[in-house]
């Protein structure tokens, strides 16, 4: 039996009209347009975009990760896997979790991670300073996140007391990273007091509402000469990405990761979202247009 030979004509649908052949001019135009598209979209050519970025610098220390991770409520056995999936280089903790006993969180944090003890529980500048000094001894680090909250319902930071504590601790050689209500004037005062970074809240602690204070944070970012780290209220990776897109230098998240069904996987999702937001910011986002549409395809050079 001879082998059957199929031609292009055999594969056409029965009854289909014959395609009209292109004229030489049309074919030349089609090839021109195809070549122009390929030149700007080199798929498969290996021409992948890279992010030209500078490190995050805090108190003279350089970090490549822009994800700061809290450690308050994790099962101790999950901390190592969570940190590794997050790709973080800075982990925060309350002093009470860093107790020097057999249940110390310090025993579960991988080597090479920078510890950022916080002054959680402080109601005044004096209390925050005392906690910071104790944390320096226990954690053997000059880094401290100043948190001063006078009330327990909304857990809003007291900016005035935070400025006082920041100045005292900065003069003692601490790398001070104050948690603050996003007031641009207070951010300036914290910078003048010696803060190594400012950490404005995106929304109330634990609310998972995202960057509700976006307008004020954008003003802080536009005027700051130190890194701006969005802290508190970030409940989804997409919200962390948004914070990075508007120009934040880093994001701190904790509740959203700690309350996830798969904690290490959520940590990885946050890492990827923060990286994506940073890349988007560096690439230059398109302007928002109001009141009319903008064509996404050329409006000239149509085939004739």
Short mmCIF file of C-alpha atoms in Angstrom, two decimals:
data_model
loop_
_atom_site.label_atom_id
_atom_site.label_comp_id
_atom_site.label_asym_id
_atom_site.label_seq_id
_atom_site.Cartn_x
_atom_site.Cartn_y
_atom_site.Cartn_z
CA UNK A 1 0.00 0.00 0.00
CA UNK A 2 1.41 3.35 -0.99
CA UNK A 3 1.78 6.05 1.65
CA UNK A 4 -0.77 8.84 1.46
CA UNK A 5 0.57 12.29 0.77
CA UNK A 6 -1.35 15.22 2.25
CA UNK A 7 -1.04 18.69 0.83
CA UNK A 8 -1.96 22.05 2.35
CA UNK A 9 -5.18 21.94 0.35
CA UNK A 10 -6.23 18.67 2.01
CA UNK A 11 -6.17 20.29 5.47
CA UNK A 12 -8.58 23.08 4.63
CA UNK A 13 -12.15 22.93 5.89
CA UNK A 14 -14.54 21.74 3.21
CA UNK A 15 -16.35 24.61 1.58
CA UNK A 16 -13.95 27.21 2.93
CA UNK A 17 -13.15 30.08 0.64
CA UNK A 18 -9.69 30.22 -0.86
CA UNK A 19 -7.56 32.90 0.90
CA UNK A 20 -6.84 35.95 -1.20
CA UNK A 21 -3.09 36.10 -1.84
CA UNK A 22 -1.23 39.21 -0.68
CA UNK A 23 0.05 41.61 -3.26
CA UNK A 24 3.82 42.18 -3.27
CA UNK A 25 3.30 45.56 -1.57
CA UNK A 26 1.09 44.06 1.16
CA UNK A 27 3.56 41.25 1.79
CA UNK A 28 6.43 43.73 2.11
CA UNK A 29 4.43 45.82 4.60
CA UNK A 30 3.52 42.74 6.66
CA UNK A 31 7.17 41.70 6.83
CA UNK A 32 8.17 45.21 7.88
CA UNK A 33 5.64 45.27 10.72
CA UNK A 34 6.62 41.76 11.82
CA UNK A 35 10.28 42.72 11.91
CA UNK A 36 9.55 45.85 13.95
CA UNK A 37 7.54 43.83 16.50
CA UNK A 38 10.25 41.20 16.84
CA UNK A 39 12.91 43.86 17.36
CA UNK A 40 10.99 45.28 20.32
CA UNK A 41 9.81 41.92 21.70
CA UNK A 42 12.76 39.52 21.45
CA UNK A 43 10.92 36.44 22.78
CA UNK A 44 13.24 33.47 22.97
CA UNK A 45 16.29 35.59 22.25
CA UNK A 46 17.53 35.44 25.85
CA UNK A 47 17.22 39.22 26.17
CA UNK A 48 15.62 39.20 29.61
CA UNK A 49 15.25 42.42 31.56
CA UNK A 50 17.30 42.84 34.71
CA UNK A 51 16.71 45.13 37.66
CA UNK A 52 19.53 47.59 38.20
CA UNK A 53 19.08 48.33 41.90
CA UNK A 54 21.07 49.58 44.84
CA UNK A 55 21.07 47.87 48.24
CA UNK A 56 18.83 48.90 51.10
CA UNK A 57 21.15 50.73 53.51
CA UNK A 58 20.29 50.96 57.21
CA UNK A 59 22.82 52.45 59.59
CA UNK A 60 25.67 51.73 57.20
CA UNK A 61 24.63 48.09 56.73
CA UNK A 62 23.60 46.89 53.25
CA UNK A 63 20.72 44.52 52.55
CA UNK A 64 19.56 43.02 49.27
CA UNK A 65 16.17 41.86 50.59
CA UNK A 66 13.49 44.50 51.05
CA UNK A 67 11.19 42.27 53.08
CA UNK A 68 11.36 42.65 56.87
CA UNK A 69 9.60 39.84 58.71
CA UNK A 70 8.00 39.82 62.14
CA UNK A 71 8.31 36.77 64.38
CA UNK A 72 5.80 37.31 67.16
CA UNK A 73 3.40 34.37 67.00
CA UNK A 74 5.03 31.70 64.85
CA UNK A 75 5.46 28.19 66.10
CA UNK A 76 9.18 28.13 66.82
CA UNK A 77 9.60 25.10 64.57
CA UNK A 78 8.26 27.09 61.60
CA UNK A 79 10.49 30.12 61.96
CA UNK A 80 13.48 28.80 60.02
CA UNK A 81 11.42 27.62 57.03
CA UNK A 82 9.45 30.87 57.01
CA UNK A 83 12.58 33.02 57.03
CA UNK A 84 14.16 30.98 54.25
CA UNK A 85 11.06 31.22 52.05
CA UNK A 86 10.76 34.94 52.72
CA UNK A 87 14.36 35.52 51.68
CA UNK A 88 14.49 38.12 54.42
CA UNK A 89 17.68 39.37 56.03
CA UNK A 90 16.02 41.24 58.93
CA UNK A 91 13.68 39.72 61.52
CA UNK A 92 11.89 41.70 64.21
CA UNK A 93 10.98 40.41 67.64
CA UNK A 94 9.70 41.61 70.98
CA UNK A 95 12.23 41.44 73.81
CA UNK A 96 10.06 38.93 75.67
CA UNK A 97 10.48 36.44 72.78
CA UNK A 98 14.24 36.77 72.96
CA UNK A 99 14.48 35.53 76.54
CA UNK A 100 17.73 33.72 77.15
CA UNK A 101 16.26 30.34 78.04
CA UNK A 102 15.51 27.08 76.27
CA UNK A 103 12.50 28.60 74.48
CA UNK A 104 14.34 31.59 73.04
CA UNK A 105 13.37 32.51 69.50
CA UNK A 106 17.04 33.34 68.94
CA UNK A 107 17.84 29.63 68.82
CA UNK A 108 15.58 29.15 65.79
CA UNK A 109 16.70 32.08 63.63
CA UNK A 110 19.34 31.14 61.03
CA UNK A 111 22.85 32.54 61.27
CA UNK A 112 23.46 35.72 59.32
CA UNK A 113 20.01 37.21 59.95
CA UNK A 114 20.01 40.74 61.38
CA UNK A 115 17.90 40.93 64.53
CA UNK A 116 15.61 43.94 64.95
CA UNK A 117 14.25 43.90 68.52
CA UNK A 118 11.32 46.22 69.12
CA UNK A 119 10.14 48.16 72.15
CA UNK A 120 6.63 46.72 72.08
CA UNK A 121 4.86 47.45 75.36
CA UNK A 122 6.45 50.86 75.86
CA UNK A 123 4.05 53.73 76.60
CA UNK A 124 6.61 56.50 76.97
CA UNK A 125 9.99 57.46 75.55
CA UNK A 126 11.64 56.52 78.84
CA UNK A 127 10.18 53.01 78.75
CA UNK A 128 11.21 52.55 75.11
CA UNK A 129 14.79 53.60 75.89
CA UNK A 130 14.98 51.16 78.79
CA UNK A 131 13.67 48.27 76.65
CA UNK A 132 16.07 49.16 73.83
CA UNK A 133 19.06 49.05 76.16
CA UNK A 134 18.01 45.64 77.48
CA UNK A 135 17.47 44.37 73.93
CA UNK A 136 20.96 45.48 72.95
CA UNK A 137 22.40 43.28 75.70
CA UNK A 138 20.18 40.25 75.01
CA UNK A 139 20.30 40.31 71.20
CA UNK A 140 23.80 41.73 70.81
CA UNK A 141 22.68 44.24 68.20
CA UNK A 142 22.50 48.01 67.83
CA UNK A 143 19.36 47.77 65.71
CA UNK A 144 16.09 48.70 67.40
CA UNK A 145 12.57 49.31 66.21
CA UNK A 146 11.00 51.95 68.44
CA UNK A 147 7.32 51.31 69.13
CA UNK A 148 5.49 53.53 71.61
CA UNK A 149 1.72 53.11 71.98
CA UNK A 150 -0.29 54.76 74.76
CA UNK A 151 -3.64 53.06 74.15
CA UNK A 152 -4.64 49.47 73.46
CA UNK A 153 -7.71 49.74 71.23
CA UNK A 154 -6.21 51.20 68.06
CA UNK A 155 -2.51 50.68 68.89
CA UNK A 156 -1.54 53.91 67.16
CA UNK A 157 2.05 55.08 67.63
CA UNK A 158 2.71 58.18 69.71
CA UNK A 159 4.84 60.26 67.35
CA UNK A 160 5.89 62.84 69.95
CA UNK A 161 7.25 60.25 72.38
CA UNK A 162 8.79 58.32 69.48
CA UNK A 163 10.77 61.38 68.41
CA UNK A 164 12.11 61.79 71.97
CA UNK A 165 13.18 58.15 72.20
CA UNK A 166 14.73 58.21 68.74
CA UNK A 167 16.98 61.15 69.60
CA UNK A 168 18.18 59.56 72.84
CA UNK A 169 18.89 56.17 71.27
CA UNK A 170 20.52 57.58 68.14
CA UNK A 171 22.91 59.53 70.37
CA UNK A 172 23.77 56.24 72.09
CA UNK A 173 24.76 54.63 68.79
CA UNK A 174 21.61 52.66 68.07
CA UNK A 175 20.37 52.10 64.52
CA UNK A 176 16.89 53.45 65.23
CA UNK A 177 13.94 52.47 63.04
CA UNK A 178 10.83 54.12 64.49
CA UNK A 179 7.28 52.91 63.87
CA UNK A 180 5.18 56.02 63.27
CA UNK A 181 1.81 57.41 62.31
CA UNK A 182 2.27 58.69 58.73
CA UNK A 183 2.57 62.40 59.44
CA UNK A 184 5.09 63.93 56.99
CA UNK A 185 6.14 66.56 59.55
CA UNK A 186 6.81 63.91 62.18
CA UNK A 187 8.78 61.89 59.62
CA UNK A 188 11.00 64.92 59.06
CA UNK A 189 11.46 65.37 62.81
CA UNK A 190 12.38 61.70 63.23
CA UNK A 191 14.97 62.03 60.49
CA UNK A 192 16.40 65.10 62.22
CA UNK A 193 16.46 63.16 65.50
CA UNK A 194 18.73 60.54 63.94
CA UNK A 195 16.40 57.82 62.64
CA UNK A 196 18.08 55.39 60.24
CA UNK A 197 14.70 54.84 58.58
CA UNK A 198 11.08 55.72 59.20
CA UNK A 199 8.33 53.10 59.36
CA UNK A 200 4.90 54.65 58.72
CA UNK A 201 1.87 52.42 59.20
CA UNK A 202 -0.12 51.46 56.12
CA UNK A 203 -3.22 50.80 58.22
CA UNK A 204 -3.93 49.81 61.82
CA UNK A 205 -1.85 46.93 63.16
CA UNK A 206 -3.29 43.54 62.28
CA UNK A 207 -6.12 45.00 60.19
CA UNK A 208 -4.91 43.55 56.85
CA UNK A 209 -6.46 46.60 55.13
CA UNK A 210 -3.41 47.53 53.10
CA UNK A 211 -1.99 50.94 52.26
CA UNK A 212 -4.93 53.02 53.54
CA UNK A 213 -2.59 55.93 54.34
CA UNK A 214 -1.16 55.98 50.83
CA UNK A 215 -1.41 59.73 50.17
CA UNK A 216 0.54 60.62 53.31
CA UNK A 217 3.09 57.87 52.76
CA UNK A 218 3.73 59.17 49.25
CA UNK A 219 4.47 62.62 50.70
CA UNK A 220 6.88 61.07 53.20
CA UNK A 221 8.62 59.11 50.44
CA UNK A 222 8.94 62.21 48.26
CA UNK A 223 10.70 64.18 51.01
CA UNK A 224 12.64 61.61 53.03
CA UNK A 225 16.41 61.30 53.00
CA UNK A 226 16.32 57.96 54.82
CA UNK A 227 14.62 54.71 53.79
CA UNK A 228 10.83 54.56 54.16
CA UNK A 229 9.55 51.16 55.26
CA UNK A 230 5.79 50.58 55.22
CA UNK A 231 4.82 48.76 58.39
CA UNK A 232 1.50 47.48 59.78
CA UNK A 233 -1.78 46.74 58.05
CA UNK A 234 -0.28 44.94 55.04
CA UNK A 235 -2.53 41.91 54.67
CA UNK A 236 -1.90 40.58 51.16
CA UNK A 237 1.08 40.21 48.85
CA UNK A 238 -0.69 42.54 46.40
CA UNK A 239 -0.77 45.24 49.08
CA UNK A 240 2.95 44.81 49.71
CA UNK A 241 3.49 45.14 45.97
CA UNK A 242 1.46 48.37 45.96
CA UNK A 243 3.61 49.83 48.74
CA UNK A 244 6.74 49.09 46.74
CA UNK A 245 5.24 50.47 43.52
CA UNK A 246 4.74 53.89 45.11
CA UNK A 247 8.40 54.02 46.09
CA UNK A 248 8.69 52.50 49.56
CA UNK A 249 12.17 51.16 50.23
CA UNK A 250 10.94 48.07 52.04
CA UNK A 251 7.88 46.46 53.60
CA UNK A 252 7.44 44.84 56.96
CA UNK A 253 4.75 42.19 57.33
CA UNK A 254 3.82 39.79 60.05
CA UNK A 255 0.13 39.11 60.73
CA UNK A 256 -0.68 38.27 57.11
CA UNK A 257 2.10 35.68 57.04
CA UNK A 258 1.57 34.28 60.53
CA UNK A 259 -2.18 33.78 60.00
CA UNK A 260 -1.88 32.04 56.61
CA UNK A 261 -2.86 28.41 56.13
CA UNK A 262 0.59 27.69 54.70
CA UNK A 263 2.97 30.08 56.42
CA UNK A 264 6.19 29.36 54.48
CA UNK A 265 4.33 29.59 51.16
CA UNK A 266 2.77 32.93 52.12
CA UNK A 267 6.22 34.20 53.07
CA UNK A 268 7.42 33.28 49.59
CA UNK A 269 4.41 35.02 48.03
CA UNK A 270 5.23 38.21 49.92
CA UNK A 271 8.87 38.01 48.84
CA UNK A 272 7.91 37.70 45.18
CA UNK A 273 5.33 40.51 45.44
CA UNK A 274 7.83 42.88 47.06
CA UNK A 275 10.39 42.10 44.37
CA UNK A 276 7.77 42.69 41.66
CA UNK A 277 6.70 46.00 43.18
CA UNK A 278 10.28 47.19 43.40
CA UNK A 279 10.95 46.23 39.77
CA UNK A 280 7.77 48.03 38.68
CA UNK A 281 8.83 51.18 40.54
CA UNK A 282 12.31 51.12 39.05
CA UNK A 283 10.97 50.49 35.54
CA UNK A 284 8.75 53.58 35.64
CA UNK A 285 5.00 53.13 35.83
CA UNK A 286 2.74 54.64 33.20
CA UNK A 287 0.83 57.79 34.07
CA UNK A 288 -2.81 57.53 35.14
CA UNK A 289 -5.07 59.12 32.51
CA UNK A 290 -8.44 60.61 33.43
CA UNK A 291 -11.40 61.51 31.23
CA UNK A 292 -10.49 59.77 27.99
CA UNK A 293 -9.04 56.61 26.51
CA UNK A 294 -5.56 56.15 25.08
CA UNK A 295 -5.17 53.74 22.12
CA UNK A 296 -3.02 50.72 22.90
CA UNK A 297 -2.17 50.19 19.21
CA UNK A 298 -0.74 52.61 16.63
CA UNK A 299 -3.33 54.84 14.95
CA UNK A 300 -1.19 55.41 11.86
CA UNK A 301 0.49 53.19 9.31
CA UNK A 302 -2.55 51.00 8.58
CA UNK A 303 -2.34 48.56 5.68
CA UNK A 304 -3.93 50.05 2.58
#
